[in-house]
Coordinates of C-alpha atoms and ligand atoms in Angstrom, one line a residue:
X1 CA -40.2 -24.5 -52.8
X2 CA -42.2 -21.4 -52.1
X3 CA -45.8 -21.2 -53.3
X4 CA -46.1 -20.1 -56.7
X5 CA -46.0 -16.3 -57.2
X6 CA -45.0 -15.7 -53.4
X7 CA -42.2 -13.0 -53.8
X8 CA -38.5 -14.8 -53.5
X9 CA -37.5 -14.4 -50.1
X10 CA -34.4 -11.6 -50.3
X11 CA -31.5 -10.9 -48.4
X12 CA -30.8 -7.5 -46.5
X13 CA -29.1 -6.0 -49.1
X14 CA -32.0 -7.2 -51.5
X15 CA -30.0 -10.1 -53.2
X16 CA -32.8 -13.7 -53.7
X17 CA -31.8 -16.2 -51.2
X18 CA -31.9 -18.5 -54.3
X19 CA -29.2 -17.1 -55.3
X20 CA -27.2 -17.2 -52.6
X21 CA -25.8 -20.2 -50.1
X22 CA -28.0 -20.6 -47.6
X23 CA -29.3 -22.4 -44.8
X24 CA -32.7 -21.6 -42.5
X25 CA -33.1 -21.8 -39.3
X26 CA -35.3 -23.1 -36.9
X27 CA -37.0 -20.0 -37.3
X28 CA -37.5 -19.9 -40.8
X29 CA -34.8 -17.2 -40.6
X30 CA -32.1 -17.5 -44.1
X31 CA -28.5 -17.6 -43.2
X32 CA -25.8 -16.8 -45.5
X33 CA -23.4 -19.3 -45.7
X34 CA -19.4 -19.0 -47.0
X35 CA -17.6 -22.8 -48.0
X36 CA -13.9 -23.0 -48.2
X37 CA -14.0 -26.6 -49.8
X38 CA -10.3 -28.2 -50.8
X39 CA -9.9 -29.7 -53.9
X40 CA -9.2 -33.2 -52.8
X41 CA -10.7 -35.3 -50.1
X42 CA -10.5 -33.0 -46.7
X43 CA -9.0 -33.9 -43.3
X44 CA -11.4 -32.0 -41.4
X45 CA -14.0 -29.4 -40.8
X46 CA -13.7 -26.3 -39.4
X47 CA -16.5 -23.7 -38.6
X48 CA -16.0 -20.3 -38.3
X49 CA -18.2 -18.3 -35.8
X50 CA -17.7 -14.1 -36.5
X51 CA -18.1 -11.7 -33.8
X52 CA -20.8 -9.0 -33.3
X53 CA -21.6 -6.7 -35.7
X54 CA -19.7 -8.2 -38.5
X55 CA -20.1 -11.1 -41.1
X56 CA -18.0 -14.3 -42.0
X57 CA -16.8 -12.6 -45.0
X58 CA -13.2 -10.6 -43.4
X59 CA -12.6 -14.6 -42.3
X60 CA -11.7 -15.2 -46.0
X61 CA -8.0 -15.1 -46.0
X62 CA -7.9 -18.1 -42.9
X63 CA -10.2 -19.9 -44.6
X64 CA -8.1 -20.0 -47.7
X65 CA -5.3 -21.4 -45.6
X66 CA -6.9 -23.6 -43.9
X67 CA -8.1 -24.6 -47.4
X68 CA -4.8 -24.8 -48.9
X69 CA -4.3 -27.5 -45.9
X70 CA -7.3 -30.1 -47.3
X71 CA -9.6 -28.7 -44.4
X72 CA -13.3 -28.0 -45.3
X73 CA -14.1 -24.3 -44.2
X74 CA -17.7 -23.3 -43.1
X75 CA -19.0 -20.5 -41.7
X76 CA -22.5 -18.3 -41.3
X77 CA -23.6 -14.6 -40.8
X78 CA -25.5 -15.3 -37.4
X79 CA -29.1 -14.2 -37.3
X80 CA -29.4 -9.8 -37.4
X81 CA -25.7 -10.0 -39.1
X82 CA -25.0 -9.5 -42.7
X83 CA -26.6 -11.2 -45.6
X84 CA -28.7 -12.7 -43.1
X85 CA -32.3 -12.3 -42.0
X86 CA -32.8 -11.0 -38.4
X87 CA -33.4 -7.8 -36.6
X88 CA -29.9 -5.7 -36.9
X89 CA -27.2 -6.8 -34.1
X90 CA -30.1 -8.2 -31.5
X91 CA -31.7 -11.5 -30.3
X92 CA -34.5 -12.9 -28.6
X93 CA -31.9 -15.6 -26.7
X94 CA -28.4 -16.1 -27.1
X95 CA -29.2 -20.0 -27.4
X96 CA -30.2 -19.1 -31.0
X97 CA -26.7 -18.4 -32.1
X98 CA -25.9 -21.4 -31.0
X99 CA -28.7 -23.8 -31.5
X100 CA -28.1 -22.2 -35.5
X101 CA -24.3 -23.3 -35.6
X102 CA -25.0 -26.5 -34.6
X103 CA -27.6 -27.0 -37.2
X104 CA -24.9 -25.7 -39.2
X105 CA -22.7 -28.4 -37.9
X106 CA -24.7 -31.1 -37.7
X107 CA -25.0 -30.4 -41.8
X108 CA -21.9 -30.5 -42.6
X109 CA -21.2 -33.3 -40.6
X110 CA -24.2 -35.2 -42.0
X111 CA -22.2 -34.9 -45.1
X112 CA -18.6 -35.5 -44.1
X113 CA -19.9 -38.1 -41.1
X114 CA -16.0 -39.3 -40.6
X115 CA -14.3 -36.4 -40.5
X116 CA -13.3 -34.5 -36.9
X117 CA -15.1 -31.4 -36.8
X118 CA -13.1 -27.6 -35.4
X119 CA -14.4 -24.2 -34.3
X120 CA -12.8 -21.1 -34.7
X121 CA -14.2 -17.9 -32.9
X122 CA -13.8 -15.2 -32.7
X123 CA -15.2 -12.6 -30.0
X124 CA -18.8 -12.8 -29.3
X125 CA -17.9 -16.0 -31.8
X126 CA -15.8 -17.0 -29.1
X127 CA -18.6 -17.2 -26.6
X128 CA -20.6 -18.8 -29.6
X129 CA -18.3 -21.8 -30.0
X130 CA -17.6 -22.2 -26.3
X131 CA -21.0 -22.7 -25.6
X132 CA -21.6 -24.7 -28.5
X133 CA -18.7 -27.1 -27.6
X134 CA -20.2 -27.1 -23.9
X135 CA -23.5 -28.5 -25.1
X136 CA -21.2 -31.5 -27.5
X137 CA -18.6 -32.2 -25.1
X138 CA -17.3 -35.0 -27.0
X139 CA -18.2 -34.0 -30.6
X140 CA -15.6 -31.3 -31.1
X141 CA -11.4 -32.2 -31.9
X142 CA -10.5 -28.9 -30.7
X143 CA -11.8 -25.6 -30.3
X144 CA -9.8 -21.9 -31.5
X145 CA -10.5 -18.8 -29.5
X146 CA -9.2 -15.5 -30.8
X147 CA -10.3 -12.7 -28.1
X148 CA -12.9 -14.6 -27.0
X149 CA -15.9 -13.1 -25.1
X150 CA -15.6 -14.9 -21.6
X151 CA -16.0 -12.0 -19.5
X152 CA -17.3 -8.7 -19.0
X153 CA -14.7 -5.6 -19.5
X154 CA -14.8 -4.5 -15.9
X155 CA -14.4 -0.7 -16.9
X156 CA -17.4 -0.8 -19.5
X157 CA -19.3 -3.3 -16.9
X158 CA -19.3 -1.5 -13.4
X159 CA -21.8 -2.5 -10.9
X160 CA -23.7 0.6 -11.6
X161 CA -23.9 0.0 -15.7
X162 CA -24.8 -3.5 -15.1
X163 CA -27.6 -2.5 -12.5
X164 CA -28.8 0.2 -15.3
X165 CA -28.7 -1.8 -18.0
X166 CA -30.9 -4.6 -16.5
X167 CA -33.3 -1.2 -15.1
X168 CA -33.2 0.1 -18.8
X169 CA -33.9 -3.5 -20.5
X170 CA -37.2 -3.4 -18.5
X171 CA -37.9 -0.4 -19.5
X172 CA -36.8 0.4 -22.9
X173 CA -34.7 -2.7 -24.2
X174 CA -34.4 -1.1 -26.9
X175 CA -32.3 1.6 -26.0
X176 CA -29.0 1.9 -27.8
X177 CA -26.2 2.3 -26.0
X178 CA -22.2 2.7 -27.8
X179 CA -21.6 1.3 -30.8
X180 CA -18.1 -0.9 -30.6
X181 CA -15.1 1.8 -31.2
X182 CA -13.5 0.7 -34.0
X183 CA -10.1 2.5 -33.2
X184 CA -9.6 -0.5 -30.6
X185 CA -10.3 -3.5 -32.7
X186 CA -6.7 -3.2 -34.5
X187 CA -3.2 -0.9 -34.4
X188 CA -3.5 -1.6 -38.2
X189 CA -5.4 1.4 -39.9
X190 CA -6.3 0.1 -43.1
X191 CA -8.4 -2.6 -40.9
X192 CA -9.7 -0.2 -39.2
X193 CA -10.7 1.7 -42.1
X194 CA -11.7 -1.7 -44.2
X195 CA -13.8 -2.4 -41.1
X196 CA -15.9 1.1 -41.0
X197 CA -16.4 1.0 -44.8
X198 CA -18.2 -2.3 -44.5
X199 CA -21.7 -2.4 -45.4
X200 CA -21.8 -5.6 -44.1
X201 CA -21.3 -4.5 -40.6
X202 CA -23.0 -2.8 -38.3
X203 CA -22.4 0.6 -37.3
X204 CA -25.4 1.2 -35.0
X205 CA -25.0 1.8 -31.4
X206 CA -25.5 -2.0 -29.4
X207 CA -28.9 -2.2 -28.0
X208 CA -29.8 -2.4 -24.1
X209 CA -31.4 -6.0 -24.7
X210 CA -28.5 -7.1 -27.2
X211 CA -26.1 -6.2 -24.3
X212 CA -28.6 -8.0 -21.9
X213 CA -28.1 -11.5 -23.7
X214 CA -24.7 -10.7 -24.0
X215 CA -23.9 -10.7 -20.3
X216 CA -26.4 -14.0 -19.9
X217 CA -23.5 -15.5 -22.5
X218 CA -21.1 -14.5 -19.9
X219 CA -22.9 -15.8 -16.9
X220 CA -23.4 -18.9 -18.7
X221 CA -19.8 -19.5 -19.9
X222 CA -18.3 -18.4 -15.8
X223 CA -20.8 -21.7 -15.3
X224 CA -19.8 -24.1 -17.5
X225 CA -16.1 -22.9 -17.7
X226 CA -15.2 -25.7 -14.2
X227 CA -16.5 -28.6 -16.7
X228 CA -14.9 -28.0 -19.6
X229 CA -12.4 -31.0 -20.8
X230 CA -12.5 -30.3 -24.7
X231 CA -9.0 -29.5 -26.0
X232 CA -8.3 -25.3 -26.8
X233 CA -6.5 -23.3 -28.1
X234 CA -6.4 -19.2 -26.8
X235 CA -5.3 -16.1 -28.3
X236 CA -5.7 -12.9 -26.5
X237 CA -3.8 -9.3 -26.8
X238 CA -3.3 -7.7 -23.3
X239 CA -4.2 -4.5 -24.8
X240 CA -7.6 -5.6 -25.7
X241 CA -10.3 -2.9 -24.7
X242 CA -13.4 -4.9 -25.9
X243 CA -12.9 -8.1 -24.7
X244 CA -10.9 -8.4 -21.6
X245 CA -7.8 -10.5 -21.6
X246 CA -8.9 -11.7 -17.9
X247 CA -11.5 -13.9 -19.5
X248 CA -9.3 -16.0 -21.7
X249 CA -6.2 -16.4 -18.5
X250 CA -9.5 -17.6 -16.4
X251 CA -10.5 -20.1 -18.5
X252 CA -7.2 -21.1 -18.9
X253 CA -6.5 -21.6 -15.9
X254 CA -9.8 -22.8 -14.9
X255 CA -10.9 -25.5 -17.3
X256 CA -9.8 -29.5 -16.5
X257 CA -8.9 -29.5 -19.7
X258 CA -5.4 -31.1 -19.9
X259 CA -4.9 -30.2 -23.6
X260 CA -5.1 -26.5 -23.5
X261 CA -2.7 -23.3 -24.8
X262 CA -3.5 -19.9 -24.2
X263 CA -0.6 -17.3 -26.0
X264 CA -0.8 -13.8 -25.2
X265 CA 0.1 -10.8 -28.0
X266 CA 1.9 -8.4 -26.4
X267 CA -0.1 -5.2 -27.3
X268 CA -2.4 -7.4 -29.3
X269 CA -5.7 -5.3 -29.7
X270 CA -8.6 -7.0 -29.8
X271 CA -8.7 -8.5 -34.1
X272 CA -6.0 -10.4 -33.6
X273 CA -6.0 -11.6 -37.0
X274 CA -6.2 -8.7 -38.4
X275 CA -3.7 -6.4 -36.3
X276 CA -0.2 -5.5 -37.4
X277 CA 1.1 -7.9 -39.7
X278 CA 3.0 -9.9 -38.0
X279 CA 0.6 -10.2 -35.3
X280 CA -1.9 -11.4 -37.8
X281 CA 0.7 -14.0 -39.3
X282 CA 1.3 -15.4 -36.3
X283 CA -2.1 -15.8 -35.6
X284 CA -2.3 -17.8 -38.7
X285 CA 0.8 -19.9 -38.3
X286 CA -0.6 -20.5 -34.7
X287 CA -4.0 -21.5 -35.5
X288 CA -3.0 -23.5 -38.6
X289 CA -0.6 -25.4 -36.6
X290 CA -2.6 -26.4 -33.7
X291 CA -5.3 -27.5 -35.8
X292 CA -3.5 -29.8 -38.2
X293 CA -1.7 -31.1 -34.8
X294 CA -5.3 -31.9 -33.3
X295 CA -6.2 -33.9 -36.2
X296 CA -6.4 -37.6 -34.8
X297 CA -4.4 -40.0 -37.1
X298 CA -6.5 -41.6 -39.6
X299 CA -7.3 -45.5 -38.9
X300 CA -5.6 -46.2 -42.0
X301 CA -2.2 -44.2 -41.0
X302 CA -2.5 -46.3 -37.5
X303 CA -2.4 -49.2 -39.5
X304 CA 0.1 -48.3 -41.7
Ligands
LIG1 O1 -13.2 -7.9 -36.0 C1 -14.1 -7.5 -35.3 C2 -15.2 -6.7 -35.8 C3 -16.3 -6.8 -34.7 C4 -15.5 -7.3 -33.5 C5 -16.2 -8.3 -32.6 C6 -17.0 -7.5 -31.6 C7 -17.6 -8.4 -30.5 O2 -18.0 -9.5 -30.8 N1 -17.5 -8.0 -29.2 C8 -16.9 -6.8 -28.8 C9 -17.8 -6.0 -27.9 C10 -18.3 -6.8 -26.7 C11 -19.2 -5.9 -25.9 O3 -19.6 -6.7 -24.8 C12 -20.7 -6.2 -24.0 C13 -21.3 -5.0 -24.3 C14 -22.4 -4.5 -23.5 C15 -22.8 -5.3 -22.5 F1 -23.9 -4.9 -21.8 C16 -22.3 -6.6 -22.2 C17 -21.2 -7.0 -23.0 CL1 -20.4 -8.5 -22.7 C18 -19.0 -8.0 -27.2 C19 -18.1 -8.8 -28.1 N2 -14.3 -7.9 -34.0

């Protein structure tokens, strides 16, 4: 409890964490925290990590059908991201993001200890839960990438940006440089337009040192990428702008795992789940399907 008369500690848009689901961090840093929790007892858990600049709140409509099939739905705005504390769209260390989810995990799993525990990501997310899977091999049933993060875009990352954007970090780190263009995260307007009229997000241009820890995430990930043996699924449009499509086919093909799927949209942008329609219900049916398929058998249905 805080010390008497010490002013409630208040989200960025000014709302009492006490009033709002929450977790802190390591760092003393509040979390805002979304459940999806099924009415009866659920089959699994499945944790949702959002992409930069946004929130877990646009996640909403998978989470209710993952809901509708018994699975228990958690998610986070990661530190700097929307009704969570933290310096807008930066980090110290990109280990935060994921030293926070699996805090996040590890909570949920405290309370559901039998249950197999998912990650979905998405984007930046997607580097999130890969990392966080790399660091509990064996704790994870299966991971979901949708337009993961894996590797640089090699127009926006030529030699000569990367070289001036480790010069600049030394020198003035935080120098913004482009925001993320909106017109490429989906051919469907009205999410592009939901996605700029969201206070939640952030609209800023991305900071030198953001885009610094960024690329360490992607250093990392072309590391660990020859160990990975978790199972995965991957979906990636090949007319992704922000996150290249190279990434995903090179973990793919890449990774020892032996239970691994990577589908490709066809002029998918980079949302996936929220391009055109029937992009976006695919997505669903996809996801949906290969979770509830990676759900081990219950000891009782063995015996049974
Ligand atoms: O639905 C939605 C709404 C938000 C969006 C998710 C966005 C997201 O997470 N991205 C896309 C941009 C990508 C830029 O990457 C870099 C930039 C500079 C740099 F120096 C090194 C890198 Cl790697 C990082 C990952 N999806």
């Amino acid at each position: 409890m805080p010390e008497p008369g010490a002013a409630p500690r208040r989200s960025p848009q000014g709302v009492p964490y006490s009033d709002l689901p929450h977790i802190v961090n390591a760092d003393g840093l509040h979390l805002f925290c979304r459940y999806w929790e099924p009415a009866g007892q659920p089959r699994a858990l499945v944790f949702i990590a959002h992409g930069a600049g946004e929130h877990c709140g646009p996640y909403d409509e998978m989470a209710q059908k993952l809901k509708e099939l018994s699975l228990l739905v958690f998610a986070h705005d990661h530190v700097g991201h929307g009704q969570s504390e933290g310096d807008r769209m930066n980090i110290k260390d990109f280990q935060i993001y994921i030293r926070d989810s699996l805090q996040h995990i590890d909570l949920m799993k405290s309370r559901h200890p039998d249950l197999p525990v998912f990650i979905v990501g998405h984007s930046m997310g997607g580097a999130i839960s890969i990392l966080t899977a790399c660091e509990r091999p064996g704790d994870f049933a299966g991971v979901v990438l949708i337009a993961p993060l894996v590797q640089m875009n090699p127009e926006s990352a030529t030699p000569f940006k990367v070289f001036m954007a480790k010069l600049l970090n030394h020198m003035v780190p935080s120098l913004t440089m482009g925001s993320i263009e909106s017109k490429w995260l989906s051919r469907d307007k009205r999410q592009v337009e939901a996605y700029d009229a969201d206070e939640l997000n952030y609209h800023g241009g991305m900071r030198v040192s953001f885009g610094m820890q960024l690329m360490a995430a992607v250093e990392r990930m072309e590391r660990e990428i020859p160990s990975i043996s978790w199972p995965f699924l991957l979906l990636h449009g090949d007319a992704d702008k922000l996150c290249d499509i190279r990434g995903s086919r090179m973990m793919h093909d890449n990774s020892p795992s032996t239970d691994k799927k990577i589908k490709i949209y066809e002029g998918g942008y980079h949302a996936l789940h929220h391009d055109l329609p029937e992009v976006a219900e695919s997505v669903l049916k996809e996801l949906t399907t290969w979770i509830t398929e990676h759900i081990p058998a219950t000891t009782s249905q063995e015996a049974q």
